[in-house]
PDB file of C-alpha atoms in Angstrom:
ATOM      1  CA  ALA R  20       9.735 161.601 125.142  1.00  0.00           C
ATOM      2  CA  ASN R  21       9.766 165.315 124.360  1.00  0.00           C
ATOM      3  CA  LEU R  22      11.938 166.518 121.508  1.00  0.00           C
ATOM      4  CA  PRO R  23      14.737 168.978 122.397  1.00  0.00           C
ATOM      5  CA  LYS R  24      13.409 172.512 122.873  1.00  0.00           C
ATOM      6  CA  ARG R  25      16.783 174.258 122.921  1.00  0.00           C
ATOM      7  CA  PRO R  26      20.328 173.672 121.627  1.00  0.00           C
ATOM      8  CA  VAL R  27      21.717 170.281 122.701  1.00  0.00           C
ATOM      9  CA  PRO R  28      25.202 169.982 124.253  1.00  0.00           C
ATOM     10  CA  VAL R  29      27.462 168.036 121.882  1.00  0.00           C
ATOM     11  CA  PHE R  30      30.088 165.504 122.977  1.00  0.00           C
ATOM     12  CA  PRO R  31      32.262 164.745 119.915  1.00  0.00           C
ATOM     13  CA  LEU R  32      34.417 161.610 120.125  1.00  0.00           C
ATOM     14  CA  PRO R  33      36.805 159.885 117.713  1.00  0.00           C
ATOM     15  CA  GLY R  34      35.453 156.654 116.239  1.00  0.00           C
ATOM     16  CA  VAL R  35      32.296 156.605 118.389  1.00  0.00           C
ATOM     17  CA  VAL R  36      28.888 156.306 116.707  1.00  0.00           C
ATOM     18  CA  MET R  37      25.803 156.074 118.913  1.00  0.00           C
ATOM     19  CA  PHE R  38      22.403 154.737 117.823  1.00  0.00           C
ATOM     20  CA  PRO R  39      18.866 155.279 119.171  1.00  0.00           C
ATOM     21  CA  HIS R  40      17.660 152.663 121.717  1.00  0.00           C
ATOM     22  CA  ALA R  41      21.221 151.415 122.289  1.00  0.00           C
ATOM     23  CA  ALA R  42      23.097 151.954 125.584  1.00  0.00           C
ATOM     24  CA  MET R  43      26.650 153.264 125.961  1.00  0.00           C
ATOM     25  CA  PRO R  44      28.913 153.584 129.009  1.00  0.00           C
ATOM     26  CA  LEU R  45      31.091 156.708 129.096  1.00  0.00           C
ATOM     27  CA  HIS R  46      33.748 158.033 131.472  1.00  0.00           C
ATOM     28  CA  ILE R  47      33.838 161.859 131.554  1.00  0.00           C
ATOM     29  CA  PHE R  48      37.054 163.432 132.822  1.00  0.00           C
ATOM     30  CA  GLU R  49      37.726 166.600 130.781  1.00  0.00           C
ATOM     31  CA  LEU R  50      36.711 169.788 132.601  1.00  0.00           C
ATOM     32  CA  ARG R  51      34.595 171.180 129.733  1.00  0.00           C
ATOM     33  CA  TYR R  52      32.638 167.931 129.441  1.00  0.00           C
ATOM     34  CA  ARG R  53      32.203 167.588 133.220  1.00  0.00           C
ATOM     35  CA  THR R  54      30.651 171.073 133.015  1.00  0.00           C
ATOM     36  CA  MET R  55      28.503 169.848 130.110  1.00  0.00           C
ATOM     37  CA  VAL R  56      27.203 166.886 132.145  1.00  0.00           C
ATOM     38  CA  ARG R  57      26.298 169.136 135.094  1.00  0.00           C
ATOM     39  CA  ASP R  58      24.502 171.610 132.798  1.00  0.00           C
ATOM     40  CA  ALA R  59      22.634 168.814 130.997  1.00  0.00           C
ATOM     41  CA  LEU R  60      21.562 167.203 134.278  1.00  0.00           C
ATOM     42  CA  SER R  61      20.066 170.502 135.453  1.00  0.00           C
ATOM     43  CA  GLY R  62      18.407 171.075 132.045  1.00  0.00           C
ATOM     44  CA  GLU R  63      16.730 168.684 129.593  1.00  0.00           C
ATOM     45  CA  ARG R  64      19.009 165.747 130.563  1.00  0.00           C
ATOM     46  CA  LEU R  65      20.043 165.369 126.924  1.00  0.00           C
ATOM     47  CA  ILE R  66      23.421 165.358 125.213  1.00  0.00           C
ATOM     48  CA  ALA R  67      24.294 164.558 121.610  1.00  0.00           C
ATOM     49  CA  LEU R  68      27.047 162.131 120.643  1.00  0.00           C
ATOM     50  CA  ALA R  69      28.927 163.194 117.514  1.00  0.00           C
ATOM     51  CA  THR R  70      31.725 161.506 115.561  1.00  0.00           C
ATOM     52  CA  LEU R  71      34.874 163.572 115.023  1.00  0.00           C
ATOM     53  CA  LYS R  72      36.077 163.904 111.438  1.00  0.00           C
ATOM     54  CA  PRO R  73      39.573 162.712 110.455  1.00  0.00           C
ATOM     55  CA  GLY R  74      42.285 165.174 111.475  1.00  0.00           C
ATOM     56  CA  TRP R  75      40.578 166.004 114.780  1.00  0.00           C
ATOM     57  CA  GLN R  76      43.907 165.571 116.637  1.00  0.00           C
ATOM     58  CA  ASP R  77      45.168 168.892 115.225  1.00  0.00           C
ATOM     59  CA  ASP R  78      42.443 170.890 116.968  1.00  0.00           C
ATOM     60  CA  TYR R  79      41.176 168.686 119.796  1.00  0.00           C
ATOM     61  CA  GLN R  80      41.448 171.396 122.483  1.00  0.00           C
ATOM     62  CA  GLY R  81      39.652 173.815 120.168  1.00  0.00           C
ATOM     63  CA  SER R  82      36.672 172.993 117.961  1.00  0.00           C
ATOM     64  CA  PRO R  83      37.503 170.015 115.750  1.00  0.00           C
ATOM     65  CA  GLU R  84      34.927 169.266 113.063  1.00  0.00           C
ATOM     66  CA  PHE R  85      32.417 166.452 113.530  1.00  0.00           C
ATOM     67  CA  HIS R  86      30.033 164.637 111.171  1.00  0.00           C
ATOM     68  CA  GLU R  87      26.633 166.259 110.675  1.00  0.00           C
ATOM     69  CA  ILE R  88      24.578 163.225 111.731  1.00  0.00           C
ATOM     70  CA  GLY R  89      24.728 161.956 115.318  1.00  0.00           C
ATOM     71  CA  CYS R  90      22.493 160.750 118.108  1.00  0.00           C
ATOM     72  CA  VAL R  91      20.735 162.581 120.932  1.00  0.00           C
ATOM     73  CA  ALA R  92      20.930 160.568 124.163  1.00  0.00           C
ATOM     74  CA  THR R  93      19.564 160.757 127.676  1.00  0.00           C
ATOM     75  CA  PHE R  94      21.157 159.748 130.989  1.00  0.00           C
ATOM     76  CA  GLU R  95      20.212 156.249 132.146  1.00  0.00           C
ATOM     77  CA  SER R  96      22.555 156.389 135.128  1.00  0.00           C
ATOM     78  CA  VAL R  97      25.085 158.899 136.474  1.00  0.00           C
ATOM     79  CA  GLU R  98      27.832 158.212 139.010  1.00  0.00           C
ATOM     80  CA  TRP R  99      29.711 161.213 140.345  1.00  0.00           C
ATOM     81  CA  LEU R 100      33.212 160.044 141.285  1.00  0.00           C
ATOM     82  CA  PRO R 101      35.400 161.370 144.144  1.00  0.00           C
ATOM     83  CA  ASN R 102      37.795 163.006 141.622  1.00  0.00           C
ATOM     84  CA  ASP R 103      34.865 165.043 140.212  1.00  0.00           C
ATOM     85  CA  CYS R 104      34.685 162.875 137.078  1.00  0.00           C
ATOM     86  CA  TYR R 105      31.566 161.002 135.950  1.00  0.00           C
ATOM     87  CA  ASP R 106      30.701 157.481 134.888  1.00  0.00           C
ATOM     88  CA  LEU R 107      27.627 157.630 132.699  1.00  0.00           C
ATOM     89  CA  ARG R 108      25.326 155.163 131.043  1.00  0.00           C
ATOM     90  CA  LEU R 109      23.579 156.823 128.131  1.00  0.00           C
ATOM     91  CA  ARG R 110      20.570 155.625 126.144  1.00  0.00           C
ATOM     92  CA  GLY R 111      20.168 156.784 122.536  1.00  0.00           C
ATOM     93  CA  MET R 112      16.904 158.609 121.852  1.00  0.00           C
ATOM     94  CA  TRP R 113      16.897 160.009 118.297  1.00  0.00           C
ATOM     95  CA  ARG R 114      19.029 160.218 115.187  1.00  0.00           C
ATOM     96  CA  ALA R 115      19.750 163.885 114.599  1.00  0.00           C
ATOM     97  CA  ARG R 116      21.335 166.264 112.128  1.00  0.00           C
ATOM     98  CA  PHE R 117      23.422 169.053 113.616  1.00  0.00           C
ATOM     99  CA  VAL R 118      21.949 172.136 111.959  1.00  0.00           C
ATOM    100  CA  ARG R 119      23.875 175.000 113.567  1.00  0.00           C
ATOM    101  CA  VAL R 120      26.391 175.528 116.338  1.00  0.00           C
ATOM    102  CA  ALA R 121      24.494 177.756 118.784  1.00  0.00           C
ATOM    103  CA  ARG R 122      27.287 178.035 121.346  1.00  0.00           C
ATOM    104  CA  GLU R 123      31.041 177.331 121.288  1.00  0.00           C
ATOM    105  CA  PHE R 124      32.205 177.658 124.919  1.00  0.00           C
ATOM    106  CA  PRO R 125      32.871 176.026 127.287  1.00  0.00           C
ATOM    107  CA  TYR R 126      31.570 173.202 125.060  1.00  0.00           C
ATOM    108  CA  ARG R 127      29.594 173.228 121.850  1.00  0.00           C
ATOM    109  CA  ALA R 128      25.799 173.133 121.763  1.00  0.00           C
ATOM    110  CA  CYS R 129      23.891 172.702 118.522  1.00  0.00           C
ATOM    111  CA  ASP R 130      20.415 173.188 117.168  1.00  0.00           C
ATOM    112  CA  VAL R 131      19.403 169.734 115.999  1.00  0.00           C
ATOM    113  CA  GLU R 132      16.903 168.373 113.493  1.00  0.00           C
ATOM    114  CA  VAL R 133      15.544 165.038 114.725  1.00  0.00           C
ATOM    115  CA  LEU R 134      15.523 162.467 111.897  1.00  0.00           C
ATOM    116  CA  PRO R 135      12.487 160.172 112.085  1.00  0.00           C
ATOM    117  CA  SER R 136      12.843 156.502 111.157  1.00  0.00           C
ATOM    118  CA  SER R 137      10.516 154.926 108.610  1.00  0.00           C
ATOM    119  CA  PRO R 138       7.614 153.245 110.458  1.00  0.00           C
ATOM    120  CA  TYR R 139       7.499 149.446 110.518  1.00  0.00           C
ATOM    121  CA  ASP R 140       5.349 146.725 112.085  1.00  0.00           C
ATOM    122  CA  GLU R 141       7.051 144.725 114.847  1.00  0.00           C
ATOM    123  CA  ASP R 142       4.930 141.679 113.859  1.00  0.00           C
ATOM    124  CA  ASP R 143       5.937 141.847 110.187  1.00  0.00           C
ATOM    125  CA  PRO R 144       7.290 138.357 109.278  1.00  0.00           C
ATOM    126  CA  LEU R 145      10.100 140.098 107.387  1.00  0.00           C
ATOM    127  CA  ALA R 146      11.194 141.782 110.624  1.00  0.00           C
ATOM    128  CA  GLY R 147      11.267 138.350 112.286  1.00  0.00           C
ATOM    129  CA  MET R 148      13.425 136.903 109.492  1.00  0.00           C
ATOM    130  CA  GLU R 149      15.868 139.824 109.471  1.00  0.00           C
ATOM    131  CA  ARG R 150      16.096 139.744 113.276  1.00  0.00           C
ATOM    132  CA  ALA R 151      16.825 135.996 113.340  1.00  0.00           C
ATOM    133  CA  ALA R 152      19.489 136.259 110.618  1.00  0.00           C
ATOM    134  CA  LEU R 153      21.212 139.181 112.344  1.00  0.00           C
ATOM    135  CA  LEU R 154      21.211 137.496 115.761  1.00  0.00           C
ATOM    136  CA  GLU R 155      22.587 134.289 114.237  1.00  0.00           C
ATOM    137  CA  THR R 156      25.481 136.138 112.584  1.00  0.00           C
ATOM    138  CA  THR R 157      26.139 138.069 115.808  1.00  0.00           C
ATOM    139  CA  ARG R 158      26.338 134.846 117.836  1.00  0.00           C
ATOM    140  CA  LYS R 159      28.818 133.395 115.330  1.00  0.00           C
ATOM    141  CA  LEU R 160      31.006 136.482 115.791  1.00  0.00           C
ATOM    142  CA  LEU R 161      30.881 136.449 119.604  1.00  0.00           C
ATOM    143  CA  PRO R 162      34.010 134.235 119.950  1.00  0.00           C
ATOM    144  CA  LEU R 163      36.054 136.951 118.174  1.00  0.00           C
ATOM    145  CA  GLY R 164      35.595 139.136 121.263  1.00  0.00           C
ATOM    146  CA  ALA R 165      37.352 142.495 121.020  1.00  0.00           C
ATOM    147  CA  GLU R 166      38.351 141.830 117.386  1.00  0.00           C
ATOM    148  CA  ALA R 167      34.696 142.222 116.410  1.00  0.00           C
ATOM    149  CA  TRP R 168      33.081 144.157 119.277  1.00  0.00           C
ATOM    150  CA  THR R 169      33.731 147.321 121.273  1.00  0.00           C
ATOM    151  CA  GLN R 170      31.196 146.200 123.914  1.00  0.00           C
ATOM    152  CA  PRO R 171      29.132 143.007 124.363  1.00  0.00           C
ATOM    153  CA  PRO R 172      26.456 143.012 121.616  1.00  0.00           C
ATOM    154  CA  LEU R 173      22.784 142.468 122.347  1.00  0.00           C
ATOM    155  CA  THR R 174      21.813 138.833 121.722  1.00  0.00           C
ATOM    156  CA  THR R 175      18.454 138.658 123.533  1.00  0.00           C
ATOM    157  CA  THR R 176      15.485 138.155 121.262  1.00  0.00           C
ATOM    158  CA  ASP R 177      12.882 139.974 123.385  1.00  0.00           C
ATOM    159  CA  ALA R 178      14.005 143.496 122.437  1.00  0.00           C
ATOM    160  CA  SER R 179      12.380 145.391 119.575  1.00  0.00           C
ATOM    161  CA  PHE R 180      13.700 144.874 116.046  1.00  0.00           C
ATOM    162  CA  GLU R 181      15.128 148.402 115.916  1.00  0.00           C
ATOM    163  CA  THR R 182      16.803 148.011 119.327  1.00  0.00           C
ATOM    164  CA  ILE R 183      18.499 144.783 118.204  1.00  0.00           C
ATOM    165  CA  VAL R 184      19.682 146.274 114.890  1.00  0.00           C
ATOM    166  CA  ASN R 185      20.972 149.489 116.475  1.00  0.00           C
ATOM    167  CA  SER R 186      22.602 147.832 119.499  1.00  0.00           C
ATOM    168  CA  ILE R 187      24.525 145.385 117.292  1.00  0.00           C
ATOM    169  CA  ALA R 188      25.552 148.199 114.926  1.00  0.00           C
ATOM    170  CA  GLN R 189      26.815 150.314 117.841  1.00  0.00           C
ATOM    171  CA  ALA R 190      28.691 147.432 119.503  1.00  0.00           C
ATOM    172  CA  SER R 191      30.377 146.271 116.284  1.00  0.00           C
ATOM    173  CA  ARG R 192      33.990 147.092 115.556  1.00  0.00           C
ATOM    174  CA  LEU R 193      33.131 148.179 112.025  1.00  0.00           C
ATOM    175  CA  PRO R 194      34.925 151.290 110.734  1.00  0.00           C
ATOM    176  CA  ALA R 195      33.336 154.541 111.935  1.00  0.00           C
ATOM    177  CA  ASP R 196      32.363 155.544 108.385  1.00  0.00           C
ATOM    178  CA  ALA R 197      30.477 152.237 107.985  1.00  0.00           C
ATOM    179  CA  ARG R 198      28.600 152.824 111.251  1.00  0.00           C
ATOM    180  CA  LEU R 199      27.823 156.420 110.199  1.00  0.00           C
ATOM    181  CA  GLU R 200      26.459 155.035 106.920  1.00  0.00           C
ATOM    182  CA  LEU R 201      24.159 152.748 108.958  1.00  0.00           C
ATOM    183  CA  LEU R 202      23.047 155.616 111.220  1.00  0.00           C
ATOM    184  CA  ALA R 203      22.049 157.681 108.162  1.00  0.00           C
ATOM    185  CA  ILE R 204      19.662 154.977 106.838  1.00  0.00           C
ATOM    186  CA  ASP R 205      16.009 155.863 107.589  1.00  0.00           C
ATOM    187  CA  SER R 206      14.554 152.365 107.174  1.00  0.00           C
ATOM    188  CA  VAL R 207      15.259 149.855 109.949  1.00  0.00           C
ATOM    189  CA  PHE R 208      14.910 147.037 107.374  1.00  0.00           C
ATOM    190  CA  ASP R 209      17.495 148.608 105.068  1.00  0.00           C
ATOM    191  CA  ARG R 210      19.781 149.272 108.052  1.00  0.00           C
ATOM    192  CA  ALA R 211      19.448 145.642 109.185  1.00  0.00           C
ATOM    193  CA  ARG R 212      20.299 144.295 105.710  1.00  0.00           C
ATOM    194  CA  ARG R 213      23.292 146.611 105.301  1.00  0.00           C
ATOM    195  CA  LEU R 214      24.520 145.757 108.814  1.00  0.00           C
ATOM    196  CA  HIS R 215      24.269 142.051 107.982  1.00  0.00           C
ATOM    197  CA  GLU R 216      26.386 142.585 104.847  1.00  0.00           C
ATOM    198  CA  LEU R 217      28.988 144.534 106.822  1.00  0.00           C
ATOM    199  CA  LEU R 218      29.148 141.958 109.631  1.00  0.00           C
ATOM    200  CA  LYS R 219      29.913 139.271 107.044  1.00  0.00           C
ATOM    201  CA  THR R 220      33.083 141.192 106.185  1.00  0.00           C
ATOM    202  CA  ILE R 221      34.185 140.628 109.781  1.00  0.00           C
ATOM    203  CA  THR R 222      33.529 136.876 109.471  1.00  0.00           C
ATOM    204  CA  ALA R 223      35.850 136.888 106.447  1.00  0.00           C
ATOM    205  CA  ALA R 224      38.815 137.841 108.662  1.00  0.00           C
ATOM    206  CA  PRO R 225      41.820 135.500 108.235  1.00  0.00           C
ATOM    207  CA  PRO R 226      42.030 132.603 110.706  1.00  0.00           C
ATOM    208  CA  PRO R 227      44.546 132.912 113.569  1.00  0.00           C
ATOM    209  CA  PRO R 228      47.924 131.229 112.998  1.00  0.00           C
ATOM    210  CA  PRO R 229      48.191 127.682 114.325  1.00  0.00           C
ATOM    211  CA  SER R 230      49.493 127.420 117.877  1.00  0.00           C
ATOM    212  CA  GLY R 231      52.277 125.096 118.897  1.00  0.00           C
ATOM    213  CA  PRO R 232      55.881 124.935 117.651  1.00  0.00           C
ATOM    214  CA  ALA R 233      56.873 127.770 115.311  1.00  0.00           C
ATOM    215  CA  LEU R 234      56.493 126.765 111.691  1.00  0.00           C
ATOM    216  CA  GLY R 235      59.604 126.272 109.591  1.00  0.00           C
ATOM    217  CA  GLN R 236      61.865 125.430 112.521  1.00  0.00           C
ATOM    218  CA  ASN R 237      63.542 122.068 113.018  1.00  0.00           C
TER     219      ASN R 237
END
């Protein structure tokens, strides 16, 4: 895939962190971002997902600040709805640093620096071990449903190591700053290990209260 040749339209969202190779559904209803989708579709078919910084509510209609590292994504599917909104399915392409805001209106577009990941060998036995451990922990967390996941996590073993790591990281209901920390890690191995550590903090959640008659009542 060709790297962006011009400033990339930026869609900043609260609490959302997108990763390369992972998919994300999005519903676009704001006028400025409907315009952004139309412009992107007639251009390089790329938009960048950025994570809004705390305090974004005070300036949401203006230009609230977002974190400097995000993800450039392409359109996997686009549905134009009768009310002129869009349902999108995006696929992450590259980790990117937002270098400079090149345009402010009607939406922001930024010059981006694509951040390469450290190369690795898919057949490395270490990759196989890390993949198996991560998938096992993910399966254990599946019964927690929405307590642990914002979308169903990838549990198939035929995807690449990086796709599995990034898809689980994106789907997890870890705090946004933890997911941003993962996105900033260049090595897929290091990202996988850190993700595994973070997922274990979800497994340590307190058990649900026992069902049945209320405790302490006669």
